[in-house]
Tab-separated table of C-alpha atoms in Angstrom:
chain	number	residue	atom	x	y	z
A	16	UNK	CA	-13.360	-79.696	64.104
A	17	UNK	CA	-10.675	-77.015	63.896
A	18	UNK	CA	-10.023	-77.877	60.207
A	19	UNK	CA	-14.008	-77.655	59.657
A	20	UNK	CA	-14.202	-74.495	61.489
A	21	UNK	CA	-11.165	-72.848	59.497
A	22	UNK	CA	-12.753	-73.646	56.314
A	23	UNK	CA	-15.835	-71.873	57.343
A	24	UNK	CA	-14.035	-68.885	57.734
A	25	UNK	CA	-12.405	-69.184	54.539
A	26	UNK	CA	-15.809	-69.937	52.843
A	27	UNK	CA	-17.326	-66.918	54.220
A	28	UNK	CA	-14.488	-64.454	54.141
A	29	UNK	CA	-13.081	-63.965	50.526
A	30	UNK	CA	-11.728	-60.719	49.182
A	31	UNK	CA	-14.846	-60.123	47.104
A	32	UNK	CA	-17.307	-60.790	49.974
A	33	UNK	CA	-15.556	-60.038	53.105
A	34	UNK	CA	-17.853	-57.128	54.067
A	35	UNK	CA	-21.138	-59.317	53.728
A	36	UNK	CA	-19.465	-62.042	56.086
A	37	UNK	CA	-20.611	-60.754	59.480
A	38	UNK	CA	-24.213	-60.755	58.170
A	39	UNK	CA	-23.909	-64.325	56.594
A	40	UNK	CA	-22.187	-65.601	59.808
A	41	UNK	CA	-25.198	-64.193	61.906
A	42	UNK	CA	-27.700	-65.604	59.230
A	43	UNK	CA	-26.073	-68.958	59.708
A	44	UNK	CA	-26.397	-68.831	63.613
A	45	UNK	CA	-30.035	-67.660	63.234
A	46	UNK	CA	-30.885	-70.252	60.758
A	47	UNK	CA	-29.736	-73.186	63.237
A	48	UNK	CA	-32.084	-71.742	66.033
A	49	UNK	CA	-35.170	-71.881	63.567
A	50	UNK	CA	-38.067	-73.537	65.335
A	51	UNK	CA	-36.323	-73.653	68.777
A	52	UNK	CA	-36.287	-69.957	69.545
A	53	UNK	CA	-39.085	-67.291	68.413
A	54	UNK	CA	-38.570	-65.328	65.558
A	55	UNK	CA	-38.288	-61.883	67.168
A	56	UNK	CA	-35.822	-63.212	69.678
A	57	UNK	CA	-33.623	-64.783	66.499
A	58	UNK	CA	-33.852	-61.443	64.631
A	59	UNK	CA	-32.454	-59.638	67.621
A	60	UNK	CA	-29.657	-62.235	68.155
A	61	UNK	CA	-28.748	-62.082	64.368
A	62	UNK	CA	-28.489	-58.192	64.600
A	63	UNK	CA	-26.418	-58.239	67.658
A	64	UNK	CA	-24.071	-60.949	66.209
A	65	UNK	CA	-23.487	-58.740	62.977
A	66	UNK	CA	-22.755	-55.873	64.777
A	67	UNK	CA	-20.434	-57.396	67.331
A	68	UNK	CA	-18.453	-58.919	64.541
A	69	UNK	CA	-18.442	-55.870	62.419
A	70	UNK	CA	-17.187	-53.648	65.212
A	71	UNK	CA	-14.638	-56.333	66.362
A	72	UNK	CA	-13.409	-56.104	62.699
A	73	UNK	CA	-13.373	-52.546	62.409
A	74	UNK	CA	-11.078	-52.341	65.365
A	75	UNK	CA	-8.819	-54.960	64.404
A	76	UNK	CA	-8.758	-52.952	60.917
A	77	UNK	CA	-7.889	-49.777	63.195
A	78	UNK	CA	-4.827	-51.856	64.287
A	79	UNK	CA	-3.406	-52.249	60.848
A	80	UNK	CA	-4.772	-55.409	59.786
A	81	UNK	CA	-6.200	-55.989	56.232
A	82	UNK	CA	-10.036	-55.546	56.188
A	83	UNK	CA	-10.199	-59.071	54.901
A	84	UNK	CA	-7.976	-60.648	57.429
A	85	UNK	CA	-9.707	-58.687	60.215
A	86	UNK	CA	-13.016	-59.750	59.488
A	87	UNK	CA	-11.714	-63.453	59.484
A	88	UNK	CA	-10.130	-62.847	62.709
A	89	UNK	CA	-13.027	-61.445	64.261
A	90	UNK	CA	-15.447	-64.397	63.068
A	91	UNK	CA	-12.665	-67.024	64.500
A	92	UNK	CA	-12.846	-65.192	67.871
A	93	UNK	CA	-16.663	-65.409	67.815
A	94	UNK	CA	-16.602	-69.162	67.612
A	95	UNK	CA	-18.199	-71.514	65.251
A	96	UNK	CA	-21.831	-70.962	64.433
A	97	UNK	CA	-23.035	-74.146	66.059
A	98	UNK	CA	-21.592	-73.569	69.329
A	99	UNK	CA	-22.800	-70.422	69.677
A	100	UNK	CA	-26.046	-71.211	68.469
A	101	UNK	CA	-26.246	-74.054	71.110
A	102	UNK	CA	-24.987	-71.906	74.064
A	103	UNK	CA	-27.875	-69.333	73.069
A	104	UNK	CA	-30.453	-72.224	72.804
A	105	UNK	CA	-29.460	-73.546	76.272
A	106	UNK	CA	-29.720	-70.197	77.693
A	107	UNK	CA	-33.065	-69.490	76.165
A	108	UNK	CA	-34.633	-72.777	76.870
A	109	UNK	CA	-32.831	-73.115	80.313
A	110	UNK	CA	-32.321	-76.897	79.178
A	111	UNK	CA	-28.568	-77.403	80.016
A	112	UNK	CA	-27.312	-80.721	79.128
A	113	UNK	CA	-26.450	-82.916	82.134
A	114	UNK	CA	-23.105	-84.385	82.214
A	115	UNK	CA	-21.995	-87.687	83.875
A	116	UNK	CA	-18.002	-88.467	83.704
A	117	UNK	CA	-17.562	-85.454	81.133
A	118	UNK	CA	-20.476	-87.464	78.628
A	119	UNK	CA	-23.775	-86.207	77.866
A	120	UNK	CA	-25.906	-88.195	80.331
A	121	UNK	CA	-29.135	-88.576	78.284
A	122	UNK	CA	-26.841	-90.015	75.522
A	123	UNK	CA	-25.053	-92.388	78.111
A	124	UNK	CA	-28.624	-93.804	79.220
A	125	UNK	CA	-29.982	-94.212	75.718
A	126	UNK	CA	-26.714	-96.285	74.659
A	127	UNK	CA	-25.807	-97.865	77.838
A	128	UNK	CA	-29.299	-99.069	78.713
A	129	UNK	CA	-29.563	-101.569	75.766
A	130	UNK	CA	-25.916	-102.618	76.005
A	131	UNK	CA	-26.283	-103.400	79.729
A	132	UNK	CA	-29.460	-105.204	79.133
A	133	UNK	CA	-27.916	-107.258	76.094
A	134	UNK	CA	-24.708	-108.191	78.314
A	135	UNK	CA	-26.971	-108.942	81.139
A	136	UNK	CA	-29.245	-111.402	79.279
A	137	UNK	CA	-25.825	-112.770	77.396
A	138	UNK	CA	-24.743	-113.633	80.972
A	139	UNK	CA	-27.957	-115.364	82.234
A	140	UNK	CA	-27.675	-117.730	79.325
A	141	UNK	CA	-23.935	-118.414	80.057
A	142	UNK	CA	-24.572	-118.943	83.946
A	143	UNK	CA	-27.772	-120.857	83.400
A	144	UNK	CA	-27.657	-122.613	80.059
A	145	UNK	CA	-31.099	-123.954	78.666
A	146	UNK	CA	-32.902	-122.103	81.435
A	147	UNK	CA	-35.082	-119.213	80.591
A	148	UNK	CA	-34.325	-116.102	82.517
A	149	UNK	CA	-37.894	-116.123	83.868
A	150	UNK	CA	-37.255	-119.395	85.721
A	151	UNK	CA	-34.100	-118.248	87.389
A	152	UNK	CA	-34.387	-118.011	90.733
A	153	UNK	CA	-31.253	-117.132	93.158
A	154	UNK	CA	-30.686	-120.805	94.187
A	155	UNK	CA	-30.565	-121.947	90.922
A	156	UNK	CA	-27.830	-119.578	89.955
A	157	UNK	CA	-25.854	-120.555	92.988
A	158	UNK	CA	-26.631	-124.394	91.780
A	159	UNK	CA	-24.780	-123.702	88.810
A	160	UNK	CA	-21.715	-122.436	90.346
A	161	UNK	CA	-19.280	-119.646	89.114
A	162	UNK	CA	-17.985	-121.767	86.519
A	163	UNK	CA	-20.462	-123.690	84.365
A	164	UNK	CA	-18.448	-126.494	82.938
A	165	UNK	CA	-20.492	-126.846	79.819
A	166	UNK	CA	-21.913	-123.990	77.811
A	167	UNK	CA	-24.830	-125.033	75.253
A	168	UNK	CA	-24.681	-123.205	72.156
A	169	UNK	CA	-27.298	-120.398	72.044
A	170	UNK	CA	-30.823	-121.323	72.285
A	171	UNK	CA	-33.612	-119.222	70.877
A	172	UNK	CA	-35.346	-118.560	73.892
A	173	UNK	CA	-36.691	-115.242	74.563
A	174	UNK	CA	-33.850	-113.937	76.756
A	175	UNK	CA	-31.296	-115.156	73.824
A	176	UNK	CA	-33.535	-113.544	71.431
A	177	UNK	CA	-34.067	-110.574	73.308
A	178	UNK	CA	-30.240	-109.986	73.798
A	179	UNK	CA	-29.995	-110.440	69.807
A	180	UNK	CA	-32.254	-108.014	69.269
A	181	UNK	CA	-30.880	-105.477	71.872
A	182	UNK	CA	-27.538	-106.116	70.437
A	183	UNK	CA	-28.786	-105.424	66.870
A	184	UNK	CA	-31.336	-102.637	67.353
A	185	UNK	CA	-29.160	-100.998	70.520
A	186	UNK	CA	-27.013	-98.266	68.168
A	187	UNK	CA	-30.513	-97.266	66.173
A	188	UNK	CA	-32.718	-96.745	68.976
A	189	UNK	CA	-29.908	-94.897	70.989
A	190	UNK	CA	-29.034	-92.982	67.877
A	191	UNK	CA	-32.661	-91.826	67.434
A	192	UNK	CA	-33.264	-90.945	71.111
A	193	UNK	CA	-29.939	-88.802	71.008
A	194	UNK	CA	-30.820	-87.505	67.457
A	195	UNK	CA	-34.222	-86.353	68.684
A	196	UNK	CA	-33.231	-85.053	71.813
A	197	UNK	CA	-30.266	-83.010	70.819
A	198	UNK	CA	-30.468	-80.309	68.293
A	199	UNK	CA	-27.105	-79.494	68.178
A	200	UNK	CA	-23.663	-82.010	67.869
A	201	UNK	CA	-25.924	-85.255	68.371
A	202	UNK	CA	-23.237	-87.197	66.538
A	203	UNK	CA	-20.309	-85.896	68.648
A	204	UNK	CA	-22.467	-86.664	71.593
A	205	UNK	CA	-22.666	-90.055	70.439
A	206	UNK	CA	-19.510	-90.652	69.542
A	207	UNK	CA	-18.043	-89.564	73.081
A	208	UNK	CA	-20.276	-92.034	74.862
A	209	UNK	CA	-19.931	-94.887	72.433
A	210	UNK	CA	-16.078	-94.748	72.369
A	211	UNK	CA	-16.496	-94.823	76.418
A	212	UNK	CA	-18.648	-97.750	76.057
A	213	UNK	CA	-16.076	-99.282	73.772
A	214	UNK	CA	-13.510	-99.166	76.555
A	215	UNK	CA	-15.879	-100.344	79.214
A	216	UNK	CA	-17.368	-103.124	76.907
A	217	UNK	CA	-13.602	-104.253	76.275
A	218	UNK	CA	-12.672	-104.075	79.963
A	219	UNK	CA	-15.431	-105.865	81.184
A	220	UNK	CA	-15.174	-108.572	78.592
A	221	UNK	CA	-12.339	-110.069	80.704
A	222	UNK	CA	-14.813	-110.396	83.418
A	223	UNK	CA	-17.610	-112.200	81.544
A	224	UNK	CA	-18.228	-115.651	80.850
A	225	UNK	CA	-17.279	-117.240	78.445
A	226	UNK	CA	-14.457	-114.853	77.701
A	227	UNK	CA	-14.860	-115.129	73.879
A	228	UNK	CA	-18.582	-113.995	74.237
A	229	UNK	CA	-17.305	-110.878	76.225
A	230	UNK	CA	-14.580	-110.050	73.632
A	231	UNK	CA	-17.188	-110.615	70.798
A	232	UNK	CA	-19.641	-107.923	72.435
A	233	UNK	CA	-16.900	-105.216	72.996
A	234	UNK	CA	-16.090	-105.855	69.043
A	235	UNK	CA	-19.655	-105.398	68.213
A	236	UNK	CA	-19.738	-102.070	70.106
A	237	UNK	CA	-16.541	-101.038	68.348
A	238	UNK	CA	-17.334	-102.110	64.639
A	239	UNK	CA	-21.086	-101.806	64.653
A	240	UNK	CA	-22.593	-99.651	67.522
A	241	UNK	CA	-20.080	-96.774	67.128
A	242	UNK	CA	-20.287	-96.036	63.487
A	243	UNK	CA	-24.147	-96.851	63.421
A	244	UNK	CA	-25.072	-94.794	66.585
A	245	UNK	CA	-22.738	-91.810	65.612
A	246	UNK	CA	-24.252	-91.614	61.913
A	247	UNK	CA	-27.794	-92.250	62.775
A	248	UNK	CA	-27.863	-89.641	65.677
A	249	UNK	CA	-26.507	-87.036	63.413
A	250	UNK	CA	-28.892	-88.239	60.882
A	251	UNK	CA	-31.822	-88.027	62.851
A	252	UNK	CA	-30.736	-84.479	64.584
A	253	UNK	CA	-30.102	-83.238	60.754
A	254	UNK	CA	-33.713	-84.332	59.574
A	255	UNK	CA	-35.258	-82.805	62.667
A	256	UNK	CA	-33.480	-79.429	61.868
A	257	UNK	CA	-34.565	-79.855	58.416
A	258	UNK	CA	-38.119	-80.215	59.264
A	259	UNK	CA	-37.946	-77.159	61.348
A	260	UNK	CA	-36.112	-75.012	58.924
A	261	UNK	CA	-38.144	-76.193	56.035
A	262	UNK	CA	-35.080	-77.641	54.455
A	263	UNK	CA	-32.749	-74.656	54.630
A	264	UNK	CA	-29.113	-75.365	54.303
A	265	UNK	CA	-27.687	-74.419	57.800
A	266	UNK	CA	-24.304	-76.138	58.012
A	267	UNK	CA	-22.414	-75.318	61.147
B	29	UNK	CA	-1.094	-86.393	87.337
B	30	UNK	CA	-2.455	-84.194	89.742
B	31	UNK	CA	-5.924	-85.013	90.595
B	32	UNK	CA	-6.161	-80.988	90.655
B	33	UNK	CA	-6.797	-79.170	87.396
B	34	UNK	CA	-4.468	-76.306	87.036
B	35	UNK	CA	-6.598	-73.301	87.823
B	36	UNK	CA	-4.375	-70.547	87.039
B	37	UNK	CA	-5.703	-70.538	83.498
B	38	UNK	CA	-8.045	-67.117	83.195
B	39	UNK	CA	-10.663	-69.036	81.541
B	40	UNK	CA	-11.160	-71.076	84.695
B	41	UNK	CA	-10.720	-68.049	86.745
B	42	UNK	CA	-13.326	-66.271	84.465
B	43	UNK	CA	-15.638	-69.227	84.692
B	44	UNK	CA	-18.098	-68.337	87.459
B	45	UNK	CA	-17.439	-64.692	87.625
B	46	UNK	CA	-18.988	-63.787	84.457
B	47	UNK	CA	-21.966	-62.443	86.012
B	48	UNK	CA	-20.380	-60.215	88.341
B	49	UNK	CA	-18.139	-58.816	85.582
B	50	UNK	CA	-20.916	-57.811	83.288
B	51	UNK	CA	-22.876	-56.388	85.963
B	52	UNK	CA	-19.706	-54.135	87.253
B	53	UNK	CA	-19.322	-52.951	83.694
B	54	UNK	CA	-23.073	-51.865	83.435
B	55	UNK	CA	-22.749	-50.268	86.794
B	56	UNK	CA	-20.907	-47.285	85.131
B	57	UNK	CA	-23.270	-46.901	82.253
B	58	UNK	CA	-25.421	-48.632	79.510
B	59	UNK	CA	-23.413	-50.523	77.047
B	60	UNK	CA	-23.683	-52.978	73.999
B	61	UNK	CA	-22.591	-56.355	73.864
B	62	UNK	CA	-19.228	-55.655	71.850
B	63	UNK	CA	-18.525	-52.787	74.304
B	64	UNK	CA	-19.214	-54.945	77.341
B	65	UNK	CA	-16.670	-57.566	76.241
B	66	UNK	CA	-14.022	-54.811	75.318
B	67	UNK	CA	-14.438	-53.005	78.660
B	68	UNK	CA	-13.961	-56.423	80.728
B	69	UNK	CA	-10.431	-57.061	78.752
B	70	UNK	CA	-9.747	-53.216	79.068
B	71	UNK	CA	-10.173	-53.239	82.892
B	72	UNK	CA	-8.267	-56.400	83.442
B	73	UNK	CA	-5.398	-55.163	81.468
B	74	UNK	CA	-6.542	-57.837	78.434
B	75	UNK	CA	-5.974	-60.772	81.239
B	76	UNK	CA	-9.758	-61.632	81.024
B	77	UNK	CA	-11.401	-61.940	77.854
B	78	UNK	CA	-14.882	-63.041	77.049
B	79	UNK	CA	-15.433	-65.488	74.312
B	80	UNK	CA	-18.082	-63.372	72.408
B	81	UNK	CA	-20.162	-66.490	71.486
B	82	UNK	CA	-20.897	-66.730	75.161
B	83	UNK	CA	-21.572	-63.233	75.941
B	84	UNK	CA	-24.866	-63.164	74.354
B	85	UNK	CA	-26.396	-66.182	76.091
B	86	UNK	CA	-25.191	-64.509	79.334
B	87	UNK	CA	-27.094	-61.119	78.625
B	88	UNK	CA	-30.006	-63.466	77.652
B	89	UNK	CA	-29.778	-65.063	81.160
B	90	UNK	CA	-29.304	-61.710	82.711
B	91	UNK	CA	-32.414	-60.133	81.204
B	92	UNK	CA	-34.476	-63.138	82.101
B	93	UNK	CA	-33.417	-62.591	85.595
B	94	UNK	CA	-34.432	-59.009	85.453
B	95	UNK	CA	-31.030	-57.827	86.480
B	96	UNK	CA	-30.432	-55.963	83.012
B	97	UNK	CA	-32.714	-54.592	80.509
B	98	UNK	CA	-31.995	-53.622	76.724
B	99	UNK	CA	-33.306	-51.204	74.003
B	100	UNK	CA	-32.077	-50.433	70.724
B	101	UNK	CA	-29.737	-47.400	70.520
B	102	UNK	CA	-31.606	-44.119	69.256
B	103	UNK	CA	-30.973	-42.643	65.737
B	104	UNK	CA	-27.858	-40.495	65.600
B	105	UNK	CA	-25.803	-42.861	67.641
B	106	UNK	CA	-24.040	-44.811	64.464
B	107	UNK	CA	-25.417	-48.152	63.434
B	108	UNK	CA	-28.413	-49.365	65.552
B	109	UNK	CA	-26.998	-51.397	68.434
B	110	UNK	CA	-28.745	-53.373	71.341
B	111	UNK	CA	-27.823	-51.495	74.631
B	112	UNK	CA	-28.052	-53.167	77.940
B	113	UNK	CA	-28.437	-51.299	81.134
B	114	UNK	CA	-28.575	-52.251	84.791
B	115	UNK	CA	-31.934	-52.378	86.591
B	116	UNK	CA	-32.225	-51.494	90.152
B	117	UNK	CA	-32.652	-55.383	90.981
B	118	UNK	CA	-29.288	-55.854	88.992
B	119	UNK	CA	-27.836	-53.135	91.114
B	120	UNK	CA	-28.800	-54.959	94.279
B	121	UNK	CA	-27.544	-58.404	92.719
B	122	UNK	CA	-24.336	-56.843	91.815
B	123	UNK	CA	-24.008	-55.404	95.485
B	124	UNK	CA	-24.754	-58.991	96.951
B	125	UNK	CA	-21.946	-60.552	94.470
B	126	UNK	CA	-19.501	-57.782	95.234
B	127	UNK	CA	-19.815	-58.619	99.085
B	128	UNK	CA	-19.295	-62.050	98.549
B	129	UNK	CA	-16.657	-61.913	96.118
B	130	UNK	CA	-14.800	-59.438	98.389
B	131	UNK	CA	-15.041	-61.815	101.444
B	132	UNK	CA	-13.874	-64.939	99.451
B	133	UNK	CA	-10.968	-63.193	97.726
B	134	UNK	CA	-10.027	-61.559	101.529
B	135	UNK	CA	-10.113	-65.015	102.767
B	136	UNK	CA	-7.953	-66.458	99.956
B	137	UNK	CA	-5.337	-63.665	100.333
B	138	UNK	CA	-5.054	-64.124	104.084
B	139	UNK	CA	-4.630	-67.941	103.505
B	140	UNK	CA	-1.697	-67.378	100.943
B	141	UNK	CA	-0.216	-64.405	103.024
B	142	UNK	CA	-0.075	-66.544	106.203
B	143	UNK	CA	-3.202	-65.636	108.061
B	144	UNK	CA	-4.418	-62.493	109.660
B	145	UNK	CA	-2.213	-60.890	112.247
B	146	UNK	CA	-3.232	-61.542	115.894
B	147	UNK	CA	-3.825	-58.572	117.737
B	148	UNK	CA	-1.865	-58.218	120.632
B	149	UNK	CA	-1.026	-62.204	120.391
B	150	UNK	CA	2.404	-63.788	121.416
B	151	UNK	CA	4.833	-62.043	123.783
């Protein structure tokens, strides 16, 4: 992130165009808020940001910095455009993301839900081979005991099919939900949650029966859910942004 | 590793008191966003510094609460700037927050310094 933020300043502030950089930067923040914040409020924020950055650059120039370098530093101190737009949007809408364990709560629910259900159905199949989940009552689970001696190959009953569908569709559904919900940094939120779920799935694999199935689930989360979930949530969020802005290029 | 985060960082100390700081700066007169940030830094001897990107969302919050109001600076005042000033309700909120902060900081100081002196206590 730091590298991309620095490249943004380099891109915005060159020897030729530095006087325009404050306005360019303010335009970027404003463009990110199209469709989220009313136009008059965006215009006001745009003017305030341009004025703020220009004043900061002028003050830095007064301390002896080259104007171009002063503008670059003023922009860096203001922060990356996407973070600024996100803070303003949260303030404007009053919609702050809830966090659990430092992770976005909505993204956690969107990805952990299908994963928990899938592993639940896998466990049902392991504990009660050949029995449909709907038929299982507590006594029958007890009857099978804690260590079923023979585990049949997966039968395509509705429980196993549902588990497979959940495992396959989970990152797409979760990615879609997160991308639709979050106008900003959807991919990063998904990445945080999925990295956490990789660890949880890996650890809980040790407690699953059979162990190989638990390890397989952990690997599936790592090599399939993580990349697909991050990419798809970013893509859905970008498409939603593009629809709001009418296809304006508004990179952060 | 300690369960307790190092809270001696000025950013951590700043968090939670940003409203008080902005209202306190505006008590002395209207100011635009950049001037508010600079004034907080100046008064604190550059120890407290607002991340500029968080200042405008905060000013938006304060305006929505009705604690500040804003207008464009008039002609003849240089480049047009959005200027914020304290409302009556903002002044009351400032008084309330100053009271809470003063009581809290005194309580912390007393703990750090060994507690209040007991009047006529101990032979």
